[in-house]
Coordinates of C-alpha atoms and ligand atoms in Angstrom, one line a residue:
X1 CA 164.2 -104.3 111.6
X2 CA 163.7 -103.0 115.0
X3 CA 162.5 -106.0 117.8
X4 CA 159.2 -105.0 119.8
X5 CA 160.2 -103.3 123.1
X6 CA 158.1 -103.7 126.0
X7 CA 157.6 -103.3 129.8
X8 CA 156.1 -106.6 131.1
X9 CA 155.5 -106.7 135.2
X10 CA 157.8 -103.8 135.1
X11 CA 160.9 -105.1 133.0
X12 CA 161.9 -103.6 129.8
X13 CA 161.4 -106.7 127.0
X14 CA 162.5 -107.2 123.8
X15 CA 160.8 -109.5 121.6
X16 CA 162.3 -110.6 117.6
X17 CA 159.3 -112.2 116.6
X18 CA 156.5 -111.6 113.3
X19 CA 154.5 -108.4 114.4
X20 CA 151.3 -110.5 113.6
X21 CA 151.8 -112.7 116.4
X22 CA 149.4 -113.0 119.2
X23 CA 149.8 -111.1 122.3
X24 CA 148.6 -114.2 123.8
X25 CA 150.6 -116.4 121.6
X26 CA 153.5 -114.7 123.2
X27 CA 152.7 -115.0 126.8
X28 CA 152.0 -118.8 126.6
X29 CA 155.1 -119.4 124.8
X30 CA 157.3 -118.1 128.1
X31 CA 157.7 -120.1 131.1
X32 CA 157.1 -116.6 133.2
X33 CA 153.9 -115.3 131.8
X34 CA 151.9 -119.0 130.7
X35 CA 149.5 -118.1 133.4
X36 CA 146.9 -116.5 131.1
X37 CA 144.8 -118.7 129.2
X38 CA 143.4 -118.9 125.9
X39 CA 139.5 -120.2 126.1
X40 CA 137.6 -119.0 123.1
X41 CA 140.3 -117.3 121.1
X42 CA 138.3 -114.3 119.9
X43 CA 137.5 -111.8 122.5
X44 CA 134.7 -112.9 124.4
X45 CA 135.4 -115.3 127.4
X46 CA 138.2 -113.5 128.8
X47 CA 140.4 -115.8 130.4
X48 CA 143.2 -114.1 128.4
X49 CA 142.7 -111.0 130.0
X50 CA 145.9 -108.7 130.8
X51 CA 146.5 -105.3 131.8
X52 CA 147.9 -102.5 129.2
X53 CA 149.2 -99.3 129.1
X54 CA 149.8 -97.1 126.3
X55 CA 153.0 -95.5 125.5
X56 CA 153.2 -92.2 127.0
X57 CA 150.7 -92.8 129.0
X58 CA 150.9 -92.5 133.0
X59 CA 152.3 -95.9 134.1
X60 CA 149.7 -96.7 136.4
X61 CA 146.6 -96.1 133.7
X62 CA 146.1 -99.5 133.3
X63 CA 143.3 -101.2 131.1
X64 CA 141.9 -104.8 130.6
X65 CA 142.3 -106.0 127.4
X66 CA 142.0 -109.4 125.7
X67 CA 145.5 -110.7 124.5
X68 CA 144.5 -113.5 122.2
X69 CA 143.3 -110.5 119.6
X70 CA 145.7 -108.7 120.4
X71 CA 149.0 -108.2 118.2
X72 CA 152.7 -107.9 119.5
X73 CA 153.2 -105.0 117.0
X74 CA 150.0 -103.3 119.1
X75 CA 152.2 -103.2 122.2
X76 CA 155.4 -101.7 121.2
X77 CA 156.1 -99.2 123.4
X78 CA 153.5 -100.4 126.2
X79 CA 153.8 -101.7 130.1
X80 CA 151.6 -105.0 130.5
X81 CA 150.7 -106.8 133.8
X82 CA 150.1 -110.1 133.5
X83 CA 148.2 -112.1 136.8
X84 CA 152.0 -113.3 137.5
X85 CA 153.3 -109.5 138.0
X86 CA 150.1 -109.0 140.4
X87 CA 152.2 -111.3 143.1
X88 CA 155.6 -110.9 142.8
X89 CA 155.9 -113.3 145.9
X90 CA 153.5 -114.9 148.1
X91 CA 153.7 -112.4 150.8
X92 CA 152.6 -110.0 148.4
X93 CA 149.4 -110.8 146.7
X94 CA 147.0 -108.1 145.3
X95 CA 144.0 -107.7 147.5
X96 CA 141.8 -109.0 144.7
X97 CA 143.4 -112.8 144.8
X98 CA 143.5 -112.8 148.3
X99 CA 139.8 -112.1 148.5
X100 CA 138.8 -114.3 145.5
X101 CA 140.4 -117.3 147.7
X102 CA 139.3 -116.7 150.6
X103 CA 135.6 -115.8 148.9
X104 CA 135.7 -119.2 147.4
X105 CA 135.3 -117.3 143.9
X106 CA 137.4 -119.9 141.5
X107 CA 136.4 -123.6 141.3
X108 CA 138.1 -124.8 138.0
X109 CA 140.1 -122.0 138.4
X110 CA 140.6 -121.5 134.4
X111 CA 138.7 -118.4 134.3
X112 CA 139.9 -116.9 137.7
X113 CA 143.6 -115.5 135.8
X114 CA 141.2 -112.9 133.4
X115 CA 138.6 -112.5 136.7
X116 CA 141.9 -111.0 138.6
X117 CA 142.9 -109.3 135.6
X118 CA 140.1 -107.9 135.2
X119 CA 138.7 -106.8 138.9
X120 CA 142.6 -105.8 139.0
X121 CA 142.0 -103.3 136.2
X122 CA 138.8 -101.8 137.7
X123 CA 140.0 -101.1 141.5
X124 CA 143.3 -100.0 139.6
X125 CA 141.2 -96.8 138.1
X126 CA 138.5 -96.7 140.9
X127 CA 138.8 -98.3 143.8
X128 CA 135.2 -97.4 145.3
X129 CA 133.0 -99.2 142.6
X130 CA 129.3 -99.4 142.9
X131 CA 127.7 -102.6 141.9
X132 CA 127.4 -101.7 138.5
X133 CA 130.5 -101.0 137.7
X134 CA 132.1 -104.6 139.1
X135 CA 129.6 -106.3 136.6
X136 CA 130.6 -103.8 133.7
X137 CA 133.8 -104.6 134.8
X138 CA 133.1 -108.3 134.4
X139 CA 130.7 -108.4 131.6
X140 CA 133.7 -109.7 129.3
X141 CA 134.7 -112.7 131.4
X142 CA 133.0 -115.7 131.6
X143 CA 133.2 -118.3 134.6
X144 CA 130.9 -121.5 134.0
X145 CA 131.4 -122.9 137.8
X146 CA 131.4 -120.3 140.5
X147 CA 128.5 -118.3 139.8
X148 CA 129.4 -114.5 139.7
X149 CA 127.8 -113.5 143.4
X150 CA 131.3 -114.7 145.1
X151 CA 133.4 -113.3 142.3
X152 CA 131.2 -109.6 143.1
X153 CA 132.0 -110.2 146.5
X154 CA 135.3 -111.0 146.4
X155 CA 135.6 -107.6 143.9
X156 CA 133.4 -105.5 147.0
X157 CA 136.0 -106.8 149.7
X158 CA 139.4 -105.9 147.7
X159 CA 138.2 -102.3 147.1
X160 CA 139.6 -99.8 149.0
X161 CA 142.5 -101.8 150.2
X162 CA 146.1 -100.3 149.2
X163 CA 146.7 -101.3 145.7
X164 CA 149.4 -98.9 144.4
X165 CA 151.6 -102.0 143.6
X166 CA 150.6 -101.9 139.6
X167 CA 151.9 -98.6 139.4
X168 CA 155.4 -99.3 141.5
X169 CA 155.0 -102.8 139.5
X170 CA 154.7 -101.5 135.9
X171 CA 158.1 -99.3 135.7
X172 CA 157.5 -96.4 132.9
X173 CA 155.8 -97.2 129.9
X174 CA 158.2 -96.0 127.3
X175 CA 157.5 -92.4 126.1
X176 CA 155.6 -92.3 122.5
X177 CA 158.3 -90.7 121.1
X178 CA 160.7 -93.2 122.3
X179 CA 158.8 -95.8 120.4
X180 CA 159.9 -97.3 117.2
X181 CA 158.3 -96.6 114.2
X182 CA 159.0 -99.8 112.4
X183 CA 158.6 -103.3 114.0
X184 CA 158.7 -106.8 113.7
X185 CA 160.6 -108.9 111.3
X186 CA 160.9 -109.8 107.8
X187 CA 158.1 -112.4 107.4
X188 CA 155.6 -109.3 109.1
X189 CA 156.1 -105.8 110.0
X190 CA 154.0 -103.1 111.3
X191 CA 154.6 -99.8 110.6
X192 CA 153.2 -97.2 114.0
X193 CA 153.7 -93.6 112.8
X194 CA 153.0 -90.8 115.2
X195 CA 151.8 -88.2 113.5
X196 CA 148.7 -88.0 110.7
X197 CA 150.9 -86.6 108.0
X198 CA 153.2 -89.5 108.8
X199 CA 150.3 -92.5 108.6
X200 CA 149.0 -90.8 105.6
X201 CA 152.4 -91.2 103.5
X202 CA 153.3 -94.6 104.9
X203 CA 148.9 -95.3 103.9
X204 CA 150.0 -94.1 100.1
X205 CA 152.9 -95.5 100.0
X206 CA 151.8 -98.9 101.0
X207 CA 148.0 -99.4 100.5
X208 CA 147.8 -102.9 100.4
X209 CA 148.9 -103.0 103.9
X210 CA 146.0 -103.4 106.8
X211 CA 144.9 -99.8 108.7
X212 CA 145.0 -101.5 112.3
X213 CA 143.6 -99.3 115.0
X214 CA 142.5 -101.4 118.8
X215 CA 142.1 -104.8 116.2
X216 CA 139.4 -105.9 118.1
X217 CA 137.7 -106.4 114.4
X218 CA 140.9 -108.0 112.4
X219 CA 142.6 -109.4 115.6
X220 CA 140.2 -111.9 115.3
X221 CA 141.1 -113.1 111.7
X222 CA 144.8 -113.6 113.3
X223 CA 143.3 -115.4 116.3
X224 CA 140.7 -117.5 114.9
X225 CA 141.1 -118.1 111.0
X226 CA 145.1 -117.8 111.5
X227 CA 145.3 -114.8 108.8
X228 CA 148.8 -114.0 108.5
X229 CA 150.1 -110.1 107.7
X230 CA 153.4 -109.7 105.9
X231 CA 152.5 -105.7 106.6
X232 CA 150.5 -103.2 108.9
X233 CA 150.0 -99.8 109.7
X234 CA 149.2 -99.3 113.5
X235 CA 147.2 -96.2 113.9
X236 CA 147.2 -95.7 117.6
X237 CA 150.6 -93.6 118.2
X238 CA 149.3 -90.9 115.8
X239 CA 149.3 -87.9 118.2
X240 CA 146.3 -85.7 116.3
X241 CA 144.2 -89.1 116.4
X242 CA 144.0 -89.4 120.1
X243 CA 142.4 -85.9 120.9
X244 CA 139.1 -85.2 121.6
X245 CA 138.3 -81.6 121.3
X246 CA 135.4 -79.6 122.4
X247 CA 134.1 -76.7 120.2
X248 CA 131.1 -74.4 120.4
X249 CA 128.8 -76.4 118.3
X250 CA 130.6 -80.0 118.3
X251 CA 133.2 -82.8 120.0
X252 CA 135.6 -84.3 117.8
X253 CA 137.4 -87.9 118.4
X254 CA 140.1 -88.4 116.7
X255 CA 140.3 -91.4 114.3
X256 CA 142.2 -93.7 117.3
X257 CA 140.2 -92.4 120.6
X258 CA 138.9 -96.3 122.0
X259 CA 135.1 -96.2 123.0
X260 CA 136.0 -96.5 126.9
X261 CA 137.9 -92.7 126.8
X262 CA 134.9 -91.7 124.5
X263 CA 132.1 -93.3 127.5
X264 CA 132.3 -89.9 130.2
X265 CA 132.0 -87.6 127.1
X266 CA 129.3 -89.5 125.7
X267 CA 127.9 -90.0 129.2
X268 CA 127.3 -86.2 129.6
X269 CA 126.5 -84.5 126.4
X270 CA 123.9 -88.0 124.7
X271 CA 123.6 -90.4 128.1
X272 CA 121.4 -92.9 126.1
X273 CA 123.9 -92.8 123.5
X274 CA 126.8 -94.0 126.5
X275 CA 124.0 -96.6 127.8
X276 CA 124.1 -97.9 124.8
X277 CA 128.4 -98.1 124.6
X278 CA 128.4 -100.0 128.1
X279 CA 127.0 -102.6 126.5
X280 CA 129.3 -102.7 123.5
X281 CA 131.6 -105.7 123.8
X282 CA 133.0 -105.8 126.8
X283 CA 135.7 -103.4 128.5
X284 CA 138.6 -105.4 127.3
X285 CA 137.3 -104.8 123.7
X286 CA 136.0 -101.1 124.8
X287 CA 139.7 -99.9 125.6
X288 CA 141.2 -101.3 122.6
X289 CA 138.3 -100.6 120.0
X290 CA 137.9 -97.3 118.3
X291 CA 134.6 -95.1 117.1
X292 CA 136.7 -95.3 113.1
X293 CA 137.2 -99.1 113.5
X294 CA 133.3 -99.7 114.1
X295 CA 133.1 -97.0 111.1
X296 CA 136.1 -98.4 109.3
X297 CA 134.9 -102.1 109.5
X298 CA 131.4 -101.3 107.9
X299 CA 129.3 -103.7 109.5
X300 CA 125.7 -103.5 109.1
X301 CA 125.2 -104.3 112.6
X302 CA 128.1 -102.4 114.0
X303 CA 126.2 -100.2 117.4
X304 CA 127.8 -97.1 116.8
X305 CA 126.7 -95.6 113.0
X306 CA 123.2 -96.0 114.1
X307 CA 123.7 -93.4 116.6
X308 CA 126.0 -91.5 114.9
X309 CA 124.2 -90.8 112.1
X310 CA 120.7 -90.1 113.8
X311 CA 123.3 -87.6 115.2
X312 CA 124.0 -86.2 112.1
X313 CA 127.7 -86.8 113.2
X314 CA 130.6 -86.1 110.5
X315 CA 133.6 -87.5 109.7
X316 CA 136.8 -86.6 108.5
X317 CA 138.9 -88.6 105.7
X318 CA 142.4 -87.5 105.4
X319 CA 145.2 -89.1 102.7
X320 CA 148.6 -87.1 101.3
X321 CA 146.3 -84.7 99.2
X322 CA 144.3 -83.4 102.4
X323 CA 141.3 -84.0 104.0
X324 CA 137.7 -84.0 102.7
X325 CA 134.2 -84.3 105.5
X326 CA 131.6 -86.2 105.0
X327 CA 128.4 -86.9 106.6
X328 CA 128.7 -90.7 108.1
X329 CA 125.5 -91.9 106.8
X330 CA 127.2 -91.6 103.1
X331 CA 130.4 -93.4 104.1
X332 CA 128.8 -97.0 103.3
X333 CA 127.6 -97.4 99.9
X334 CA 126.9 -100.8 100.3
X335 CA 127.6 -104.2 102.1
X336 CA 130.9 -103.8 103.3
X337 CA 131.5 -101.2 100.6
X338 CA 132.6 -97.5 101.6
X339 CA 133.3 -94.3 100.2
X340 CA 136.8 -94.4 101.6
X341 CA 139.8 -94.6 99.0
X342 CA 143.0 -97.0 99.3
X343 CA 145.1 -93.8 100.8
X344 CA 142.9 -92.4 102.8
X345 CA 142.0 -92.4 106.8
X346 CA 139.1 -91.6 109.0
X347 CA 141.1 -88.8 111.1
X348 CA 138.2 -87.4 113.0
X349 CA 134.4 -88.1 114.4
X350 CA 132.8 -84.7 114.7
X351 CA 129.5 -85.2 116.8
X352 CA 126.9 -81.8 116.8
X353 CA 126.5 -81.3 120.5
X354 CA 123.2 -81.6 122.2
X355 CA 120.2 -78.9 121.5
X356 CA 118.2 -78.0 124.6
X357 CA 115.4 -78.8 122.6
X358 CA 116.6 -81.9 121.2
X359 CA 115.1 -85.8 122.5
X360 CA 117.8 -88.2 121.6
X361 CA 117.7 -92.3 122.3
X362 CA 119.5 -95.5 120.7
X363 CA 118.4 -99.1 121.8
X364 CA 120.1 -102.0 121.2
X365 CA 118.6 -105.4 121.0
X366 CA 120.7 -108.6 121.1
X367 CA 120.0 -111.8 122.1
X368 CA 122.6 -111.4 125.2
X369 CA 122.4 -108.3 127.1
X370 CA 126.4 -108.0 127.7
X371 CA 129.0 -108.5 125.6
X372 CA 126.9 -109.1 122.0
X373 CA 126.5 -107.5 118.5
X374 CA 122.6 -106.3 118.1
X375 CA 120.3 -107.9 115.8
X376 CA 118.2 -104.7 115.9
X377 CA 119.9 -100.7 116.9
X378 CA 117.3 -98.1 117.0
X379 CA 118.2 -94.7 116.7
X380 CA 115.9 -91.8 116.9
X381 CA 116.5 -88.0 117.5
X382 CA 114.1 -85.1 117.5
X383 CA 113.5 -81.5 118.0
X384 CA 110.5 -80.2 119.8
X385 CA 109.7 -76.6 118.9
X386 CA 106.8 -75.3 120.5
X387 CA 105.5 -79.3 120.6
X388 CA 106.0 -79.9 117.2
X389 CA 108.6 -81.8 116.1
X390 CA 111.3 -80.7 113.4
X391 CA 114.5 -82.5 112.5
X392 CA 114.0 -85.5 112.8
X393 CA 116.9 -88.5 112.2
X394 CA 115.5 -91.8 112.6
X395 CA 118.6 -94.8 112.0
X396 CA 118.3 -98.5 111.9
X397 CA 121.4 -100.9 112.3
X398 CA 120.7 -104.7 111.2
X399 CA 117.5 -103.9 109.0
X400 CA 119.5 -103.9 105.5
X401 CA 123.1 -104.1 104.3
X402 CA 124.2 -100.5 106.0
X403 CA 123.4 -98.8 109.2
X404 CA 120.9 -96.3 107.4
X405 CA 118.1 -93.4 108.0
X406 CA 114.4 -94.0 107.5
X407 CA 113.5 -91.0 105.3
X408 CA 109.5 -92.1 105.3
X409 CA 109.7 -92.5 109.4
X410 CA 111.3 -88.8 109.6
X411 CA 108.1 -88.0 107.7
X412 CA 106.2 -89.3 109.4
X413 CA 107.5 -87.5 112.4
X414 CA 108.5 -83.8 111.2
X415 CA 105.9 -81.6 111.6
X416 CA 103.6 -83.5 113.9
X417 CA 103.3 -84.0 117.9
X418 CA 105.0 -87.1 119.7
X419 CA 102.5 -89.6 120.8
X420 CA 101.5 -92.8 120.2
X421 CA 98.9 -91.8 117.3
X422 CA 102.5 -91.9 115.4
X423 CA 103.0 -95.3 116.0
X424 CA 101.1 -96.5 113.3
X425 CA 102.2 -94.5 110.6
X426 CA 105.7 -94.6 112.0
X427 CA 106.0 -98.5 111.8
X428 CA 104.2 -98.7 108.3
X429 CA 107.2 -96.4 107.0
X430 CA 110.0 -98.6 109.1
X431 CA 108.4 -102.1 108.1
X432 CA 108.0 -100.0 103.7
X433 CA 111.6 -99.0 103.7
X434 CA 113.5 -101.8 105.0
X435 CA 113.6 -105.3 103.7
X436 CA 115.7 -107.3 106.6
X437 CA 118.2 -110.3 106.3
X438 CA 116.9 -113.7 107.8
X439 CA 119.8 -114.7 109.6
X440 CA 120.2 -116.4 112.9
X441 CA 120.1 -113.6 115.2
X442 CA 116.8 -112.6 113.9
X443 CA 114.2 -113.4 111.2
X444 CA 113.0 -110.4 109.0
X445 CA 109.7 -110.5 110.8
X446 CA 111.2 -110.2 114.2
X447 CA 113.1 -107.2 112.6
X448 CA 110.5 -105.6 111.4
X449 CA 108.3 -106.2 114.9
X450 CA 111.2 -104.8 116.6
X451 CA 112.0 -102.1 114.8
X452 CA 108.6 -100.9 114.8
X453 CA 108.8 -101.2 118.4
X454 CA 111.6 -99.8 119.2
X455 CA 109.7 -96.1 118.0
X456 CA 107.1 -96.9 120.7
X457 CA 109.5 -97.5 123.4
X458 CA 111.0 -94.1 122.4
X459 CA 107.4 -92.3 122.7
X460 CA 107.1 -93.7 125.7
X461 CA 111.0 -92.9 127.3
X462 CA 110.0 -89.4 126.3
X463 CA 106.9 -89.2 127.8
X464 CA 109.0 -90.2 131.0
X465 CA 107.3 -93.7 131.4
X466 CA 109.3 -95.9 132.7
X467 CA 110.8 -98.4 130.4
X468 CA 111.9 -101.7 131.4
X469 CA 115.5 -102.3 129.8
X470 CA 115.9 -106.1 129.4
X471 CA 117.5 -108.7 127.0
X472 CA 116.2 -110.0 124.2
Ligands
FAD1 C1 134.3 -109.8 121.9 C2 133.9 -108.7 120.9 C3 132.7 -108.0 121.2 C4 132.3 -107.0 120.3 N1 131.1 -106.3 120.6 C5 130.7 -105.3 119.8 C6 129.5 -104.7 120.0 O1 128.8 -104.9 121.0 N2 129.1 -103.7 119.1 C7 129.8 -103.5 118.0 O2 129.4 -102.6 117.2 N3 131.0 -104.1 117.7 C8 131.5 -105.0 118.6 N4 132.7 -105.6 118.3 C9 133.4 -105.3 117.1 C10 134.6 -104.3 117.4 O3 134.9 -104.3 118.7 C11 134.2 -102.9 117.0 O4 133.8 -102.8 115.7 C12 135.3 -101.8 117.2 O5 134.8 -100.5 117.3 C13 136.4 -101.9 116.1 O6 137.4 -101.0 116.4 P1 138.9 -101.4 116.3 O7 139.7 -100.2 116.6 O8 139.2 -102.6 117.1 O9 139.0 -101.7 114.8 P2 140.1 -102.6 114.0 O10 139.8 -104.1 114.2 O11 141.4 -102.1 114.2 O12 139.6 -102.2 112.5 C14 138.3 -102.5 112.0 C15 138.2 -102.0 110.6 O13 138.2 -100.6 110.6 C16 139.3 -100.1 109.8 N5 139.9 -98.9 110.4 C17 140.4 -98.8 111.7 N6 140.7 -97.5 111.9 C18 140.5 -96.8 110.8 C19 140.6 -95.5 110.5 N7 141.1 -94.6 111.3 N8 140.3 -95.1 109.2 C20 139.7 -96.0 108.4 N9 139.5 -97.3 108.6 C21 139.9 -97.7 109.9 C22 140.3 -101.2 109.7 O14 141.1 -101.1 108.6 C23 139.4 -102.4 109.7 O15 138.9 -102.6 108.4 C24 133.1 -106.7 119.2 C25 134.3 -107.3 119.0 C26 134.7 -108.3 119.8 C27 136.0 -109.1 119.6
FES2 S1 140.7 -116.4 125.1 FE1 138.6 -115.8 125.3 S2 138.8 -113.6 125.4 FE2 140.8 -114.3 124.9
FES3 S1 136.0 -121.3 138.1 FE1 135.7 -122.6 136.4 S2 135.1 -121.4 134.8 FE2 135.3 -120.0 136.5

């Protein structure tokens, strides 16, 4: 069995250890790298946070990411920073932990590794960031002391100052074809083919083992409930998977492309539809989490199959005996329950690109604004044809056991003006075809309000009033 062979602060590391160990586990287990910290275990408080790049990437791309759901059979072939490698001596500290100190940004100080990490990560890819983007950059760490206005400060002062050190810091990250295919050891290995031909023997060959793509969904099993996994099959070397391709009448992702490289396309060709991703998770969990994990994982109130199906988006399912398309909104046949056979893989998201005549929104309701799953996702896209309106998709996420269309709504809609006059028949069809869970993000009868309400808000955003995004 081949060890897992990585850079970390630019040294080439070997480690023998079970594949299903945490990244985080790791770290905290070695005297050199204990200076991440482990605070809620699953993703969301991100005082684990390191930075990561992929094999074959350029060395200096680096990315947040949260370590405790991460998996040492994720990171073979990968260069990680961790906040040690950001100051390889005092005389040398990166601009953001000079500025965080003398900002008086850190009282406790657990939180302030992942802060560095993560304000590291963001100057690293643009070091002129608005305001926005240091608190997207932040939305996935939590600090319970400081207050965030000296931590945004701190972020404002170290732009812009000479921060090439992660690139001269990281060494190469080892080239994808240098990486082993095989890894781990006896009590769990993880299998990280690199082409789709490859991932689709090794998936019939073996299909009780788990399809891991950014693990942002099962990492957290590992982390949390302790799952152990004698076997895995690590879809984020397969070459074919990462592309996304532009065609004359659609984009295609490929079944491992994260949300965050999906974000600028999203951002030009459906901007509500990016809006929307900037609030999914955080951008830890947005550079390791895929479009075909939120697919894969079949959540009813997973943010991107709303969208993607009012999109009428497509997706590809490929196994040994070939591949076979699909519209997405009949990949779930029912709680948790797919479509998608024991050998197969989601290889490919094909999204129809934008009509000029086309009005498309998504709107996602949560109790927190950042970094939380909805209770309600409204989807809703239209054609206006000489002012009438034709084609029209209209998806819910957490009104019933799948992300699903509202045939009655579409209705409703299809051959009639936008205006408020629709709201009424519009919300009788939304609150006659879905019967909503009572759970403790939302009763039914919130559910059904919102819903309902969430078609008015769309009138209204097309009619160009302004609309007041806020949390609910
Ligand atoms: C802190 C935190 C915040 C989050 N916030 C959000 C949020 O705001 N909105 C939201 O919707 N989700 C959220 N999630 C859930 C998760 O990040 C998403 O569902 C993500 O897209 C999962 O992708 P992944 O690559 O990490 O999937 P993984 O965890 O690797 O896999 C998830 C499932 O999909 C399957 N799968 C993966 N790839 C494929 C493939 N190619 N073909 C077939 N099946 C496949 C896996 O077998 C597994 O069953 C959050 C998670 C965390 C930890
Ligand atoms: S320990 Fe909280 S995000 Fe990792
Ligand atoms: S300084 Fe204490 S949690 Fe941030």
């Amino acid at each position: 069995m081949n060890p897992i062979r990585f850079h970390i602060n630019g040294r080439l590391t070997e480690a023998f250890v079970r594949a299903d160990m945490t990244v985080l586990e790791w770290l905290r287990s070695n005297p050199q790298t204990c200076g991440s910290k482990e605070g809620c275990a699953e993703g969301d408080c991100g005082a684990c946070s390191i930075l990561l790049a992929n094999p074959g990437s350029d060395a200096g791309d680096f990315g947040a990411v949260n370590s405790c759901i991460m998996l040492m059979g994720q990171i073979e072939g990968c260069s990680l920073i961790t906040v040690e490698g950001l100051s390889p001596n005092e005389s040398e500290r990166h601009p953001v932990q000079v500025d965080m100190a003398e900002n008086g940004s850190s009282q406790c100080g657990f939180c302030t590794p992942g802060i560095v990490m993560s304000l590291a990560g963001l100057l690293n890819r643009n070091s002129n960031p608005n305001d926005e983007q240091i608190h997207d950059a932040l939305a996935g760490n939590l600090c319970r002391c400081t207050g965030y206005r000296p931590i945004v400060e701190a972020a404002k002062s170290a732009a812009d100052k000479s921060i090439d050190r992660l690139a001269k810091l990281a060494g190469s990250a080892i080239a994808s074809d240098d990486a082993s295919n095989v890894i781990g050891n006896e009590d769990s290995v993880f299998f990280r083919p690199k082409t789709l031909t490859e991932l689709c023997t090794i998936r019939s060959e073996h299909p009780s083992a788990a399809l891991l793509a950014g693990g942002t969904d099962l990492g957290l099993g590992v982390a949390e409930a302790k799952t152990r996994w004698p076997m895995a099959i690590v879809t984020a070397g397969v070459g074919e998977m990462l592309q996304i391709n532009e065609y004359d009448d659609h984009i295609s992702f490929g079944g491992a492309v994260t949300w965050e490289r999906a974000l600028p396309y999203l951002h030009r060709l459906y901007p509500s539809f990016a809006t929307m991703v900037r609030r999914f998770g955080s951008t830890q969990v947005r550079n390791m989490g895929t479009i075909a994990g939120n697919i894969g994982n079949a959540s009813p109130i997973g943010d991107g199959p709303p969208a993607l199906i009012a999109l009428g988006a497509i997706i590809v399912l490929a196994s040994v005996d070939g591949e076979r398309e699909i519209l997405l909104e009949d990949f779930c046949t029912g709680y948790r329950q797919t479509v998608l056979a024991d050998d197969e893989v989601i290889s490919q998201i094909k999204l129809p690109l934008p009509k000029a005549s086309q009005q498309f929104r998504v709107y996602k309701i949560s109790k927190r604004y950042d970094q939380d799953i909805s209770t309600v996702c409204g989807a809703f896209s239209i054609e206006i044809v000489d002012g009438i309106i034709a084609n029209a998709h209209v998806a819910f996420g957490g009104m019933a056991a799948t992300s699903q269309r509202c045939p009655g709504a579409e209705a409703a809609l299809n051959g009639n003006q936008l205006g408020m006059e629709l709201i009424e028949a519009v919300s009788a069809a939304i609150n006659a075809h879905f019967s909503p869970l009572d759970d403790w993000r939302g009763s039914a009868k919130y559910r059904d309000v919102v819903a309902a309400n969430l078609f008015e808000r769309f009138v209204r955003d097309v009619a160009g009033e302004t609309v007041e995004v806020m949390a609910l």
